[in-house]
Short mmCIF file of C-alpha atoms and ligand atoms in Angstrom, two decimals:
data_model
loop_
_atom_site.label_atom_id
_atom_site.label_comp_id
_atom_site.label_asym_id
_atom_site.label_seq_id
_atom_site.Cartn_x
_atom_site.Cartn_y
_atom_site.Cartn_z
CA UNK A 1 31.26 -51.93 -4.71
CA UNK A 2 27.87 -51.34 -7.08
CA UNK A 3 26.67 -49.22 -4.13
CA UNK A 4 30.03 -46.55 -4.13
CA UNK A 5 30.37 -47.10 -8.37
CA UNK A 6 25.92 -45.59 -7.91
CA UNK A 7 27.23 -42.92 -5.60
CA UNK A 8 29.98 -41.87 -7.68
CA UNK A 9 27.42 -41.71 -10.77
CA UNK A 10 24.59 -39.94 -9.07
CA UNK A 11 26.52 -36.83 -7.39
CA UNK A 12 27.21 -35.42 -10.22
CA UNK A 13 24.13 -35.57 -12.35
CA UNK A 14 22.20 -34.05 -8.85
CA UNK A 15 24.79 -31.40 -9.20
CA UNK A 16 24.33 -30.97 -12.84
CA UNK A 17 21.01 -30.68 -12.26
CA UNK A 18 20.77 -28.70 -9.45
CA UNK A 19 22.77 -26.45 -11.12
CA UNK A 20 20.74 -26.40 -14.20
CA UNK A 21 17.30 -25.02 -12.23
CA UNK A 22 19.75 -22.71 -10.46
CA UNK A 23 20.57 -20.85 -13.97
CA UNK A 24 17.02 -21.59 -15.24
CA UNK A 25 15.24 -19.29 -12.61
CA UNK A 26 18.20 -17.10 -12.56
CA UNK A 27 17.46 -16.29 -16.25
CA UNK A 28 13.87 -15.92 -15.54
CA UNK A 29 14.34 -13.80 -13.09
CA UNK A 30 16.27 -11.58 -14.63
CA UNK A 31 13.98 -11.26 -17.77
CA UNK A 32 11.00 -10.57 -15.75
CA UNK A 33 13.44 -7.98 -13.92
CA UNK A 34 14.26 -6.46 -17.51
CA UNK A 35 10.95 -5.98 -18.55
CA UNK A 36 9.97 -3.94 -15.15
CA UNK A 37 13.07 -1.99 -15.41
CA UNK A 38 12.45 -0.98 -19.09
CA UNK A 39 8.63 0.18 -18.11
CA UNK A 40 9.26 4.12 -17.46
CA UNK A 41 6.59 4.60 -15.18
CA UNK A 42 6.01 1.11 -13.49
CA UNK A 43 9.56 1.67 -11.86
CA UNK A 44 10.20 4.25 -10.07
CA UNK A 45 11.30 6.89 -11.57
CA UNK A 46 14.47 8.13 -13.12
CA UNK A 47 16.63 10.38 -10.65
CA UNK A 48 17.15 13.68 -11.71
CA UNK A 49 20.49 14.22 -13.79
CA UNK A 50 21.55 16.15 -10.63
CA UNK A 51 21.73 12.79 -8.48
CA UNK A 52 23.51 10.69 -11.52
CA UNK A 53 26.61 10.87 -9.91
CA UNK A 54 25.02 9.07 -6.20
CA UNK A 55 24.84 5.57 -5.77
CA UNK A 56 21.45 4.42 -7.53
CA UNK A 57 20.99 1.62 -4.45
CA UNK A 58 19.19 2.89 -1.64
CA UNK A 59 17.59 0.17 -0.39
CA UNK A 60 18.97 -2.81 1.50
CA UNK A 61 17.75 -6.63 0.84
CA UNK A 62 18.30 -6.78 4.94
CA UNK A 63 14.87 -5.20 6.12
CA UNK A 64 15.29 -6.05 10.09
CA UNK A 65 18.20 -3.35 11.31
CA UNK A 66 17.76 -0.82 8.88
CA UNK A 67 14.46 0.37 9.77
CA UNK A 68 14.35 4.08 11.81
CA UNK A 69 12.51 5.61 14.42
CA UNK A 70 10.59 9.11 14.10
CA UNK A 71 10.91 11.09 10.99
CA UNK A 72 13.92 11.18 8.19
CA UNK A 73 14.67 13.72 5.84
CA UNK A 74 14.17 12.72 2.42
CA UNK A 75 14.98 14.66 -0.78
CA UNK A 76 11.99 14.28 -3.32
CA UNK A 77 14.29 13.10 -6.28
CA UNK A 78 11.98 12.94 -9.06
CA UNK A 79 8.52 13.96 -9.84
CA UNK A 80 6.28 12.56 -12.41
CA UNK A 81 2.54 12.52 -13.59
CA UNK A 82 0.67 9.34 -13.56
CA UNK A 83 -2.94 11.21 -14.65
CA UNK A 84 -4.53 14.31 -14.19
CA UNK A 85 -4.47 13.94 -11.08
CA UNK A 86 -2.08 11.74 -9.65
CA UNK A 87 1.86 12.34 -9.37
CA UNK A 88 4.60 9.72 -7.95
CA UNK A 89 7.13 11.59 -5.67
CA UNK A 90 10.26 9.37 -5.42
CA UNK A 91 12.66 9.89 -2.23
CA UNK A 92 16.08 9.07 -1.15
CA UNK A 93 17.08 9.48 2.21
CA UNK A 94 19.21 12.98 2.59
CA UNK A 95 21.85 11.22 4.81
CA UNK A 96 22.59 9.24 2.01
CA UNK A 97 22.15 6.09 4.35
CA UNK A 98 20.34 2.49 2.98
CA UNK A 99 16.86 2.87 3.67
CA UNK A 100 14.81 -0.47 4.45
CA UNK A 101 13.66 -2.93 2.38
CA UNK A 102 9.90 -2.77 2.99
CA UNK A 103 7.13 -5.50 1.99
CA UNK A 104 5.12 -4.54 -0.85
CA UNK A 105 1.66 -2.88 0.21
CA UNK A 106 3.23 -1.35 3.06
CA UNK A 107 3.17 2.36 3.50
CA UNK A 108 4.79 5.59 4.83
CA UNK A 109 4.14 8.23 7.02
CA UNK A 110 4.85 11.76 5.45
CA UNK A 111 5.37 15.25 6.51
CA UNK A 112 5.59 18.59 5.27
CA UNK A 113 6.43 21.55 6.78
CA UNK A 114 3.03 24.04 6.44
CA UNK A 115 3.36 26.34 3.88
CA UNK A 116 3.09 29.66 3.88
CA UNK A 117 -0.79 30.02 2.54
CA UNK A 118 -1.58 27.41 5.41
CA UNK A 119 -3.57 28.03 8.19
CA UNK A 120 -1.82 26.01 10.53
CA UNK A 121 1.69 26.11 12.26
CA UNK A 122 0.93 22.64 12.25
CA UNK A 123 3.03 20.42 9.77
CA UNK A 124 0.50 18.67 8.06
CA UNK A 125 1.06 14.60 8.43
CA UNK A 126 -0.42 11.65 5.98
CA UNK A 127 0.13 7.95 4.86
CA UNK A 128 0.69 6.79 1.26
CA UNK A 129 1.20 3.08 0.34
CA UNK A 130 4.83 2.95 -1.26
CA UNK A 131 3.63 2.18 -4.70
CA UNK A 132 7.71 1.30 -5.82
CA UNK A 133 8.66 -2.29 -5.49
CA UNK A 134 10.35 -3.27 -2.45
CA UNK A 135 13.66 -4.43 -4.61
CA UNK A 136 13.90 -0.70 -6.10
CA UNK A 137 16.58 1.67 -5.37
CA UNK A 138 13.81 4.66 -4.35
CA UNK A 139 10.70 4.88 -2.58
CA UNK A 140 8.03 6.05 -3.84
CA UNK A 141 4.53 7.24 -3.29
CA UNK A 142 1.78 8.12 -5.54
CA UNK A 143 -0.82 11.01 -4.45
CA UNK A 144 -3.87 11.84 -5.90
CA UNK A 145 -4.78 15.41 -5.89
CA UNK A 146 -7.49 16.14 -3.58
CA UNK A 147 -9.50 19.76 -3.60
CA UNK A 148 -9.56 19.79 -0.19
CA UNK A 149 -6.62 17.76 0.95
CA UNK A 150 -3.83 19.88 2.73
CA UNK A 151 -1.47 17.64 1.91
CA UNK A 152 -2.17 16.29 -1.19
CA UNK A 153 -2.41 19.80 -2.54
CA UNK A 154 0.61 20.81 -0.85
CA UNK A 155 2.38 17.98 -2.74
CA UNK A 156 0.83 18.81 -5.76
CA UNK A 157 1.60 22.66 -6.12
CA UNK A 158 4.34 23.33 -4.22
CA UNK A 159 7.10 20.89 -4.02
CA UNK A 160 9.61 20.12 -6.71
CA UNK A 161 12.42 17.88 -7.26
CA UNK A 162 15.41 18.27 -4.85
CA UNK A 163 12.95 19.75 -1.96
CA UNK A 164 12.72 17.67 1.44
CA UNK A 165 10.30 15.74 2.78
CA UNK A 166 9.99 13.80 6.05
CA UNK A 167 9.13 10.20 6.15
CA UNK A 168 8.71 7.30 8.91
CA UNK A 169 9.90 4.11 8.38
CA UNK A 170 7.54 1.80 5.94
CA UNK A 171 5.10 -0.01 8.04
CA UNK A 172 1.48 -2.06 7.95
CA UNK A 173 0.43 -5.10 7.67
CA UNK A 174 -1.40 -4.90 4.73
CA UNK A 175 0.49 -7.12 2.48
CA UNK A 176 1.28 -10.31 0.81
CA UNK A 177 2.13 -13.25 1.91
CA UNK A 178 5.12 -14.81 -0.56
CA UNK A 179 5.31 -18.22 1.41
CA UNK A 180 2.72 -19.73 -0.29
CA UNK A 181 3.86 -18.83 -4.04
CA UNK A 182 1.64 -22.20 -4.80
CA UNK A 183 -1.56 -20.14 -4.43
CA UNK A 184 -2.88 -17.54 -7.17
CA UNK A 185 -2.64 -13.63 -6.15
CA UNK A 186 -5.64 -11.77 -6.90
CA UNK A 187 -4.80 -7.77 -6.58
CA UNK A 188 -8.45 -5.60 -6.45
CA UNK A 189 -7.81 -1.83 -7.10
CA UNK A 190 -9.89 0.85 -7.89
CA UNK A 191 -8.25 4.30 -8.48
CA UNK A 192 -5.65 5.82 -6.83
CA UNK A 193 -6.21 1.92 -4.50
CA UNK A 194 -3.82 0.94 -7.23
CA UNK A 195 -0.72 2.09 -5.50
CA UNK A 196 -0.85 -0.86 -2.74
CA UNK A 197 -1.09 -3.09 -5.30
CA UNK A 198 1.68 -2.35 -8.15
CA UNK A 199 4.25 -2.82 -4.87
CA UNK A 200 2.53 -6.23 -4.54
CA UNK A 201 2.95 -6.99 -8.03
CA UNK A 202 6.32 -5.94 -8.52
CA UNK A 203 7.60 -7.39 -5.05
CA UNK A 204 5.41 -10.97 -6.48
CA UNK A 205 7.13 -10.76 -9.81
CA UNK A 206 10.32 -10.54 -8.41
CA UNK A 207 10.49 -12.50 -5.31
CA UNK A 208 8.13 -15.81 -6.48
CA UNK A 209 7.87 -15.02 -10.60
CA UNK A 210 5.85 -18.35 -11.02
CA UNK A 211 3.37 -17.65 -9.21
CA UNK A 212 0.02 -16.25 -10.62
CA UNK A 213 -0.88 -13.33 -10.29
CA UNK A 214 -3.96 -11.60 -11.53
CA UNK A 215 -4.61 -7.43 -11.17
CA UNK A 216 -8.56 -6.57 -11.45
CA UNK A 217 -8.81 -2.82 -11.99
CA UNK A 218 -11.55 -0.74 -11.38
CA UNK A 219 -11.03 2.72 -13.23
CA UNK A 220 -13.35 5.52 -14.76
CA UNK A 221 -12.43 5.71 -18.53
CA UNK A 222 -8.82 5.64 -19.75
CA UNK A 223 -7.97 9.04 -19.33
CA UNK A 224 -8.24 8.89 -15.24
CA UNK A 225 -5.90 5.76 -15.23
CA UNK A 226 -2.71 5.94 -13.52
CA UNK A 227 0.06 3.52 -14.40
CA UNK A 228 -2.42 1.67 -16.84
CA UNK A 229 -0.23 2.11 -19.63
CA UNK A 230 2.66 0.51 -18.47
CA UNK A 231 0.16 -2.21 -16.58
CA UNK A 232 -0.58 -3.23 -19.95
CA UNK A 233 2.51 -3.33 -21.64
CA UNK A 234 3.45 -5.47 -19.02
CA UNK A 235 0.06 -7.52 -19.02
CA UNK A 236 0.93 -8.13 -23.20
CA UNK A 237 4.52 -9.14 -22.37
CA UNK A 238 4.11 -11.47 -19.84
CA UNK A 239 0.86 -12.75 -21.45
CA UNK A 240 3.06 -15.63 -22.99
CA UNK A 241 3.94 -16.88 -19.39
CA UNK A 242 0.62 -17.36 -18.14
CA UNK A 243 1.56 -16.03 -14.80
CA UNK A 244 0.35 -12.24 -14.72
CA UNK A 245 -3.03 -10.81 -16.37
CA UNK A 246 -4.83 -7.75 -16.38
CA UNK A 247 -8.24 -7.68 -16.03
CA UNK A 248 -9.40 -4.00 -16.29
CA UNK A 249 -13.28 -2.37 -15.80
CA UNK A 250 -13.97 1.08 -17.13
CA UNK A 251 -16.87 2.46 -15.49
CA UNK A 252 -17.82 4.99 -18.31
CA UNK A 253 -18.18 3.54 -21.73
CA UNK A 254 -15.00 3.58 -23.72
CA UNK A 255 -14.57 6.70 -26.19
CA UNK A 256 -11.68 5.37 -28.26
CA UNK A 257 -11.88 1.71 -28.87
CA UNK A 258 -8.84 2.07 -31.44
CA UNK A 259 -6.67 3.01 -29.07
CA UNK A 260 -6.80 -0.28 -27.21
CA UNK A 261 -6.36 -2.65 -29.98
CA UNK A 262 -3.47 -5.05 -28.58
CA UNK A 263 -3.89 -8.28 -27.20
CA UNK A 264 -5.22 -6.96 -23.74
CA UNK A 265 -8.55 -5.87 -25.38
CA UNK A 266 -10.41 -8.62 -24.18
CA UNK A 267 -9.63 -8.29 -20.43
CA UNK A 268 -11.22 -4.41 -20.62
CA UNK A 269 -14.89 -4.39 -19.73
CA UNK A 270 -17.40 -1.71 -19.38
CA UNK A 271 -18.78 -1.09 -16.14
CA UNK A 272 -18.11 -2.41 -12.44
CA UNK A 273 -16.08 -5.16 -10.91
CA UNK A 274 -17.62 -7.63 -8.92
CA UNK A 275 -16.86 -11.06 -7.28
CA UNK A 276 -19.17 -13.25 -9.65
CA UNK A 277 -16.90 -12.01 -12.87
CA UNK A 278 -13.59 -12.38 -10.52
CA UNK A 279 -14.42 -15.90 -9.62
CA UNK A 280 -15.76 -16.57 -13.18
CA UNK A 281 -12.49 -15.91 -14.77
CA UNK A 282 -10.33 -17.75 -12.37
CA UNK A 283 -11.96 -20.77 -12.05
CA UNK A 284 -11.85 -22.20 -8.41
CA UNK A 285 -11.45 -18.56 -7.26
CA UNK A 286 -8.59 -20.37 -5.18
CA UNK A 287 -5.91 -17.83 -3.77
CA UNK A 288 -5.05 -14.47 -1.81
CA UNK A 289 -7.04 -11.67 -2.16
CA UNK A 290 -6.32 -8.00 -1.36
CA UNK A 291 -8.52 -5.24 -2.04
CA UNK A 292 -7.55 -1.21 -1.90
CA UNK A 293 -9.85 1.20 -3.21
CA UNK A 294 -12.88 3.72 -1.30
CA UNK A 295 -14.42 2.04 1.65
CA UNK A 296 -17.14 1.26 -0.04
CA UNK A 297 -15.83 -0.41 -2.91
CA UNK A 298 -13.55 -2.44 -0.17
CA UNK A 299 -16.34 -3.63 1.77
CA UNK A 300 -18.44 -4.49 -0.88
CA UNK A 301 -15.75 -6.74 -2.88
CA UNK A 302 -14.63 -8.35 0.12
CA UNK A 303 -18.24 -9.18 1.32
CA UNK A 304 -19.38 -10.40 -2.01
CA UNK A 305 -16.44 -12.75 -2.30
CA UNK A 306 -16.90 -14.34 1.06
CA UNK A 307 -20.55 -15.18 -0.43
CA UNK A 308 -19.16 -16.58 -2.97
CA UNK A 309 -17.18 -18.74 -1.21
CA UNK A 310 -13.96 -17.38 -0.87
CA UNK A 311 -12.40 -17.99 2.81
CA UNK A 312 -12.48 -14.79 4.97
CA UNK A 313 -9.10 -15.22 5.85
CA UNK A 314 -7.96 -15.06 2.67
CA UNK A 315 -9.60 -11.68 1.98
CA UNK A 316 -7.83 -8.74 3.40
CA UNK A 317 -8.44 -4.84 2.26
CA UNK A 318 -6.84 -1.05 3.29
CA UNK A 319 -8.63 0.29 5.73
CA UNK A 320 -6.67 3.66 5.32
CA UNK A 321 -9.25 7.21 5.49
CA UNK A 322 -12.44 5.88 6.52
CA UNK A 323 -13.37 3.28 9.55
CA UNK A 324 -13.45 0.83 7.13
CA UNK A 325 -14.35 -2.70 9.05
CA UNK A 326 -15.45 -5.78 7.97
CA UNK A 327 -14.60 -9.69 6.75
CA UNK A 328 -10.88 -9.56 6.78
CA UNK A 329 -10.48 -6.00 7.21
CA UNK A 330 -7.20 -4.72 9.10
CA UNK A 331 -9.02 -2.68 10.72
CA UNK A 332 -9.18 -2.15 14.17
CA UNK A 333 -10.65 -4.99 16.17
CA UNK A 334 -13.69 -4.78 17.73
CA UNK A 335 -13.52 -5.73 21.47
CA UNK A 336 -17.05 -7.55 21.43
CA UNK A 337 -18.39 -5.90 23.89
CA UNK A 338 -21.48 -3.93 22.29
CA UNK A 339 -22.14 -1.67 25.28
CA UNK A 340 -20.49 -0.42 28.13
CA UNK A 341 -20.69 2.02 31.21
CA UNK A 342 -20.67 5.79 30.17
CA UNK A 343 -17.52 7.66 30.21
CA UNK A 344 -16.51 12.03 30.25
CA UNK A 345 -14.47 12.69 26.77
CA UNK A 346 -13.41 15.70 27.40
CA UNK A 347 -11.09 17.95 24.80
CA UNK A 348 -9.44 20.92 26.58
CA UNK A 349 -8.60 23.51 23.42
CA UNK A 350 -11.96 22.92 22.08
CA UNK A 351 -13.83 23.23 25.33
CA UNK A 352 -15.79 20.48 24.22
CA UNK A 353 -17.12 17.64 26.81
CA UNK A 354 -18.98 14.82 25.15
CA UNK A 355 -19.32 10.92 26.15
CA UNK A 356 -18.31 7.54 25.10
CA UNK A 357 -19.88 4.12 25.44
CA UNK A 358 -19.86 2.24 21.91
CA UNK A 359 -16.31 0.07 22.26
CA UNK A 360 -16.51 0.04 18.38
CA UNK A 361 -15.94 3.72 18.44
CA UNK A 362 -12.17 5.74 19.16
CA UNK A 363 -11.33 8.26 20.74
CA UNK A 364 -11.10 10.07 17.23
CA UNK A 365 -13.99 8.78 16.14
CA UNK A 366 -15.86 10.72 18.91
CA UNK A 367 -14.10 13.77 18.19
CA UNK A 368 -15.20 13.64 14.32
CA UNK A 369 -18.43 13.31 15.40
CA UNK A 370 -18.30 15.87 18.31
CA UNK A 371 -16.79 18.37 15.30
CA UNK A 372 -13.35 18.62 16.92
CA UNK A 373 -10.54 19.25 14.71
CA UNK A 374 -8.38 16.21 15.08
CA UNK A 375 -6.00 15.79 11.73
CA UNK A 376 -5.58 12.03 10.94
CA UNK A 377 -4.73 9.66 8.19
CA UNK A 378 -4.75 6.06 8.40
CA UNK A 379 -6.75 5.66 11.33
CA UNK A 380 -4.79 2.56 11.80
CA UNK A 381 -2.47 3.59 14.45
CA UNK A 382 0.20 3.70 11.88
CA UNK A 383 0.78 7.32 10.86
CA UNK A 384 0.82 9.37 13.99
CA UNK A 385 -1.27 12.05 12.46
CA UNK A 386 -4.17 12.16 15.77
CA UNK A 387 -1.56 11.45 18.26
CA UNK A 388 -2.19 14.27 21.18
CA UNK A 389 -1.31 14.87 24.62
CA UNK A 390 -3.46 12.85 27.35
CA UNK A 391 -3.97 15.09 30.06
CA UNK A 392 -6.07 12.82 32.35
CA UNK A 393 -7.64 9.32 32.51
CA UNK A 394 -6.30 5.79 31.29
CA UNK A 395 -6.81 4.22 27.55
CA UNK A 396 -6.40 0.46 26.08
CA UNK A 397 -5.69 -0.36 22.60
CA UNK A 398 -6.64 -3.55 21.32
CA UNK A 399 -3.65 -3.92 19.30
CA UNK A 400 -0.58 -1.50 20.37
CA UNK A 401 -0.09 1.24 18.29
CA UNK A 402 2.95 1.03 15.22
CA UNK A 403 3.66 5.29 15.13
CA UNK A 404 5.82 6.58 17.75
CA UNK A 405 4.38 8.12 20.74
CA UNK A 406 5.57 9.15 23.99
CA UNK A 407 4.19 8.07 27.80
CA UNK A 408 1.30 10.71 27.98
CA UNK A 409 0.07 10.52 24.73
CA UNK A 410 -2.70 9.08 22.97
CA UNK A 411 -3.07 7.61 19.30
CA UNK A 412 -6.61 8.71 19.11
CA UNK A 413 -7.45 6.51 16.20
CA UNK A 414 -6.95 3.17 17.93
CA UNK A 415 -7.75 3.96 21.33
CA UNK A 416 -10.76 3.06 23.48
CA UNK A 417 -10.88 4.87 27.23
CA UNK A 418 -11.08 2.79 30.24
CA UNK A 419 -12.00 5.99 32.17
CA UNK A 420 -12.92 9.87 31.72
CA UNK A 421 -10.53 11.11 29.94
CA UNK A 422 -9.07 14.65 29.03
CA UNK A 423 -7.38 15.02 25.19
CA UNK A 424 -5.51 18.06 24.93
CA UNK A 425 -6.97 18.62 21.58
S1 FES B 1 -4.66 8.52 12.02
FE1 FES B 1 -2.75 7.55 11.71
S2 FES B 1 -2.15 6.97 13.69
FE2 FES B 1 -4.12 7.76 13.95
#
């Protein structure tokens, strides 16, 4: 009888209670929500007035059967200027369809029709990290103008809101890992390596909003500083939870010390990053660590935290635009073999006929160095920019390619030949 009067008692209060840290993160949740939303340039950014009348939601919380093959139109919806010279592009898909949701850190593969100044028929092909968060209603990239970048420049001066864009489907597996919202997030960015990393943060704030996070950014001087603004806004507002802080390194010394008088003052240093101050101001240096910036910068941080300690697997960095490999790179693996029997590369349209025995090199690799014109972008088998035909001869891939490709073709970036082989390229 005292056993079913206990069980009567005790349901409800483990309802009542349940309840109770139901509502509790609820609320939370939707406060750190607000405060992204109101940020004007951390979210992506407003549709033109010429959209108002769509559907704002674009993007589905189901990520699995939503994802596309090959390229989707996209209309560039709004435009807007992060620094001198970076500028977010948002997109919505032109069919009007749900697009994916994607995992923060992930990134697209964009195309543009050539235009008409180009020298190419080619359409010119590149891969931005979605710098949006995964929950918001566009994608959206970030691209920093480049002097001689075709498609950065293309992005730059010609297109304009309501033009169309191609994208693939978001892919990589550059990102975070929000099983383990126990362990602190440490975010490493340095320039335009900041995009990766605000789609980490925002997907961290709003999938696991207790855990810490902390955002170490590497910049020049305030001027050259996209989304720093709002980064610190948000730093200040949250600084009361404990859970996200801004720890930001100009490398020039700082003109107008006025102008960054709120409470985020003391997390901006002069001059560089490094692991030693990372680990200093986090204590154990416990946590996930993921690094985006040049390769240099990537390789270094990630090198100098493993001396320090850190575990490798912890440590993973962007490999996009260089051959970036190292301690926890996601790069391309390295076979182990160092040598191996010579092999005939030979590239029809350029007439050029070189070899290959280094199983740390690719196929593109070989053509960068044999001068051949080979357009590419992630060099991570992701984009599809050095895909070409394969006229003869057999390649592997250590891991399989993620861009489409047909039987007969070869992802250059990724790909090691197991015998001569013709590229039409
Ligand atoms: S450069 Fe992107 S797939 Fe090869």
């Amino acid at each position: 009888m005292t056993g079913i009067l206990g069980i009567v008692l005790i349901i409800p209060i483990i309802a009542y209670l349940v309840f109770a840290e139901f509502i509790s993160r609820r609320e939370e949740r939707r406060y750190r929500t607000d405060i992204i939303s109101d940020l004007p340039t951390l979210s992506s950014s407003t549709p033109s007035s010429s959209e108002s009348t769509q559907s704002s939601q674009t993007t589905a919380s189901n990520p699995n059967n939503l994802s596309w093959k090959g390229w989707r139109d996209m209309v560039v919806d709004a435009i807007q200027d992060e620094s001198p010279d970076c500028r977010s592009f948002s997109l919505r898909p032109a069919d009007g369809e749900l697009m994916p949701r994607f995992k923060g850190g992930q990134s697209i593969s964009v195309r543009c029709k050539p235009s008409e100044e180009a020298d190419s028929p080619k359409p010119v092909v590149r891969c931005y990290s979605l710098s949006s968060g995964p929950g918001e209603p566009r994608y959206r990239i970030t691209v920093k103008r480049v002097p001689d970048g075709r498609m950065s420049r293309q992005l730059h001066d010609t297109i304009q809101a309501g033009d169309v864009i191609q994208i693939q489907s978001p892919r990589g597996h550059f990102h975070i890992n929000p099983d383990y919202p126990e362990r602190p997030l440490h975010l490493i960015a340095a320039g335009i390596g900041i995009t990766p990393m605000l789609s980490m943060l925002l997907q961290s704030l709003e999938e696991t909003p207790n855990r810490e996070v902390h955002l170490y950014y590497q910049l020049r001087d305030q001027t050259n500083a996209p989304f720093l603004k709002p980064l610190r806004y948000l730093g200040n507002t949250l600084a009361q939870t404990g859970k996200f802080q801004l720890h930001v390194w100009f490398s020039r010394p700082i003109e107008d010390a006025d102008s960054l008088t709120d409470s985020a003052l003391d997390r901006i240093t002069t001059g560089r990053i490094s692991a030693a101050q990372i680990i200093e101001r986090t204590g154990s240096g416990e946590g996930d660590y993921r690094i985006c910036g040049p390769s240099v910068f990537m390789e270094l941080m990630a090198t100098e935290l493993i001396q320090h300690g850190i575990d490798e697997a912890s440590v993973q960095y962007e490999s996009f635009g260089g051959k970036a490999k190292g301690p926890g790179a996601i790069a391309v693996k390295n076979s182990g073999a160092s040598e191996t029997d010579e092999l005939k590369i030979t590239f029809t349209q350029s007439s050029c006929h070189t070899t290959w025995n280094d199983p740390s090199v690719s196929l593109l690799d070989v053509a960068d160095d044999a001068g051949v014109n080979v357009d590419a972008s992630c060099r991570a088998g992701q984009c599809g920019a050095c895909v070409h035909r394969l006229i003869k001869g057999n390649v592997r891939y250590d891991e399989q390619p993620e861009c489409d490709f047909e039987d007969g073709e070869v992802v250059m970036c990724v790909a090691r030949p197991e015998t001569d082989v013709e590229i039409k390229a």
